[in-house]
Amino acid sequence: MKKYVLKRILYMLFVLLVVTTITYFLMHCIPGDPLTALVQKLPEQTKANYYAKYGLDKPVWEQFLLFLKGIFTEGTLGESIRYPGRQVLDVLKKYSVSSGQIGVTAVAIGFLLGIMLGVVSALKRNKLPDKLISLIAILGVSIPVFVVASVLQFVFTVKIPILPTMGWGSPKHMVLPILCMSLSPLATYTRYMRSSVLDVVNQDYITMAEAKGMSFGMIVRRHILRNSILPSLTILGPNVADVFCGSFIIESIFSIPGLGGYYITAVTDRDFPMIIGSTMFYTGIYILALLIVDILYVVIDPRIRLSETK
Amino acid sequence: MSRLLEVENLRVYFNTYAGQVKAVRGVSFGVEKGETLAMVGESGCGKSVTAKALMRLFERTSGEILPESKITFDGVDVMSLDKKALHAFRGTQIGMIFQDPMTSLDPTMSVGKQVGECLMIHEGIPMKEAVQRAVELLRMVEIPNPEERVKAYPHQLSGGMRQRIVIATALACHPKLLIADEPTTALDVTIQAQVLDLLRDLKERLGTAIILVTHDLGIVADFADRIQVMYAGMIVEEGTKQEIFKECDHPYTWALLRSIPAEGASKKQLYSLKGTPPDLLLDQKGCPFASRCEYCMPVCREYQPDFTQKSGTHRVACWLQHEKAPRVERPVGAGGEIR
């Protein structure tokens, strides 16, 4: 197990390097660079000075090597070009907190509630609770998040003014964004869980547990949950990674200082250090989440082996 | 002496999209303490459903035990038990072994815990202690190295071992009756023999009554005290082992016996009964076996035959037993002998 995790972490570093490299070269392929808009009307010499200042006059591969050198020698991801003085690492640290707070809470709520609703839905199959839950699930998947957000804003800030419309700073500010963001995961987990519970409930070992004299609630807790949670767990990994990097839409609707906005503006600004920094951050969390999910698999289902060796 | 189990007019219907499947249609029988009763019949004749009905295991299925059914177990009216009492009843009074040991154990739980669960629920002891006791139970079902095996997961054990685990689970709380629903069907032949030997041994040691559900008359021959032959959700003949194998009177029982491969007769073609059992969706008029019976008379298609009591233990539901029916010679095939 330890050996496997160590090996996986090495692989992860390798993946991170590959993704970084590819992204680095890809972003240099996009027409334009961070300075294009800035230097348009400046004389040639000033332009050249600017480019030289940020090292953008050098060949791409040399820039890449310098970037890597920066990481390994100084532990820095560089400085934003569009907003001089902003260290990429600081931006990530600062804004991932709010994104993470909202996102992780939203996914946690979505996951737990989704699992519960999925189980109820499956056990009450084709009865009223199942139909209601299925309706919620379908709505959750199909209504765009900005519609939900607007409706929630209208209801809870205009009609019943108990929550702030937008902004950041107090727990009250977090309620609506979290509600919006948890809806889609909630719906997804509900649907996954419903179908896998339906599958498990018909297994012989459930009948056997009944024949042992276990109450049904106990069977759900001891046998059904564990056997049906794997599919939901599979999508939990990527989901967690997603929310850490923030949702551009939610953040802009509720004016939350999160990473999502920075990620998007970095791309439109061609702010190279910001782009590569956010990409590395996203990739890192993504592969870390996958590792954790893989380990959880083994904890939950003993038939799954981590390493290829016996 | 009062019987351990008394079933009267048991009816189990399943509501499906196609209509109501009448799987068990008025079955009455009983089991004495310590006795082994075999329920024999082809697939879909209602034997497993009858077995499950004894514990009312249809809660989450479309199955329904009709209210006129009466099940009395050791003086307890099973049909009137409420949820809590029913849960307490299952496992402690009746234990059940399932057909396929590959699917009847939870793949994500160690076998020790699965065996211990029974003790945990019914005796209220903590899981740790229950697993300790499970070691003893595994030893009882002759699993080598039980101290280690309690920690194993089902996928680490062979089919025969798993079936032993299932047996240990069923016997954990010392039930008075063990229902074995085709306990050896999913196992290969050598393992079958081992599991049967174990069951017989346990029965003698613990004095548990057994209902053995099977379609394999070979097993029945050296295992059961009494045999009950089922067809299309009804009992057609019932008697002691001797009576069924030597003196049976129902054409369906004859057909069953004739289709056992006899020793040394491997080159001869096996006897096979033509036709298929009746559709259980339909109401049955007359004898259920009439359409396949080579002795079928007009009366068979119109009226259901009542049981004719041949002896204190032997009864048969067939019009051939009627005094006006023609006398028919009992055709005993080569395989029809008790082996």
mmCIF file of C-alpha atoms in Angstrom, chain A residues 126 201 204-208 210-216 218 222-223 226-227 300-303, chain B residues 57 59-60 87 90-91 98 103-109 114 117 120-122 127 153 155 169:
data_model
loop_
_atom_site.group_PDB
_atom_site.id
_atom_site.type_symbol
_atom_site.label_atom_id
_atom_site.label_comp_id
_atom_site.label_asym_id
_atom_site.label_seq_id
_atom_site.Cartn_x
_atom_site.Cartn_y
_atom_site.Cartn_z
ATOM 1 C CA ASN A 126 -42.069 3.896 -8.682
ATOM 2 C CA VAL A 201 -31.121 -4.564 -3.621
ATOM 3 C CA ASP A 204 -28.894 -12.603 -3.079
ATOM 4 C CA TYR A 205 -26.853 -11.327 -0.161
ATOM 5 C CA ILE A 206 -29.547 -8.794 0.618
ATOM 6 C CA THR A 207 -32.154 -11.563 0.802
ATOM 7 C CA MET A 208 -29.734 -13.488 2.951
ATOM 8 C CA GLU A 210 -33.108 -10.368 5.545
ATOM 9 C CA ALA A 211 -33.230 -14.064 6.324
ATOM 10 C CA LYS A 212 -30.760 -13.433 9.148
ATOM 11 C CA GLY A 213 -33.395 -11.238 10.703
ATOM 12 C CA MET A 214 -31.839 -7.840 10.106
ATOM 13 C CA SER A 215 -34.158 -4.886 9.961
ATOM 14 C CA PHE A 216 -34.187 -3.142 6.637
ATOM 15 C CA MET A 218 -29.712 -2.047 9.188
ATOM 16 C CA ARG A 222 -24.412 -2.418 6.593
ATOM 17 C CA HIS A 223 -24.793 -3.910 3.151
ATOM 18 C CA ARG A 226 -21.197 0.098 0.829
ATOM 19 C CA ASN A 227 -21.958 -1.980 -2.213
ATOM 20 C CA ILE A 300 -14.661 0.110 0.518
ATOM 21 C CA ASP A 301 -14.396 -2.885 -1.761
ATOM 22 C CA PRO A 302 -11.790 -5.478 -0.820
ATOM 23 C CA ARG A 303 -12.008 -7.079 -4.241
ATOM 24 C CA LEU B 57 -39.306 -13.053 2.613
ATOM 25 C CA GLU B 59 -41.446 -7.695 1.722
ATOM 26 C CA ARG B 60 -39.669 -5.824 -1.008
ATOM 27 C CA HIS B 87 -37.184 -9.880 12.364
ATOM 28 C CA ARG B 90 -35.989 -14.928 11.227
ATOM 29 C CA GLY B 91 -32.600 -16.382 11.915
ATOM 30 C CA PHE B 98 -29.299 -20.122 -0.472
ATOM 31 C CA THR B 103 -23.793 -14.333 -4.733
ATOM 32 C CA SER B 104 -25.271 -14.906 -1.309
ATOM 33 C CA LEU B 105 -22.376 -13.370 0.597
ATOM 34 C CA ASP B 106 -21.725 -9.638 0.701
ATOM 35 C CA PRO B 107 -18.469 -9.110 -1.230
ATOM 36 C CA THR B 108 -17.467 -6.086 0.847
ATOM 37 C CA MET B 109 -17.670 -7.619 4.297
ATOM 38 C CA GLN B 114 -21.275 -11.784 8.107
ATOM 39 C CA GLU B 117 -24.085 -10.337 12.277
ATOM 40 C CA MET B 120 -24.988 -9.409 16.982
ATOM 41 C CA ILE B 121 -28.627 -8.760 16.103
ATOM 42 C CA HIS B 122 -30.282 -11.521 18.017
ATOM 43 C CA MET B 127 -19.422 -7.217 16.755
ATOM 44 C CA TYR B 153 -13.493 -11.818 2.206
ATOM 45 C CA HIS B 155 -13.776 -13.616 -3.048
ATOM 46 C CA THR B 169 -24.502 -18.107 9.153
#
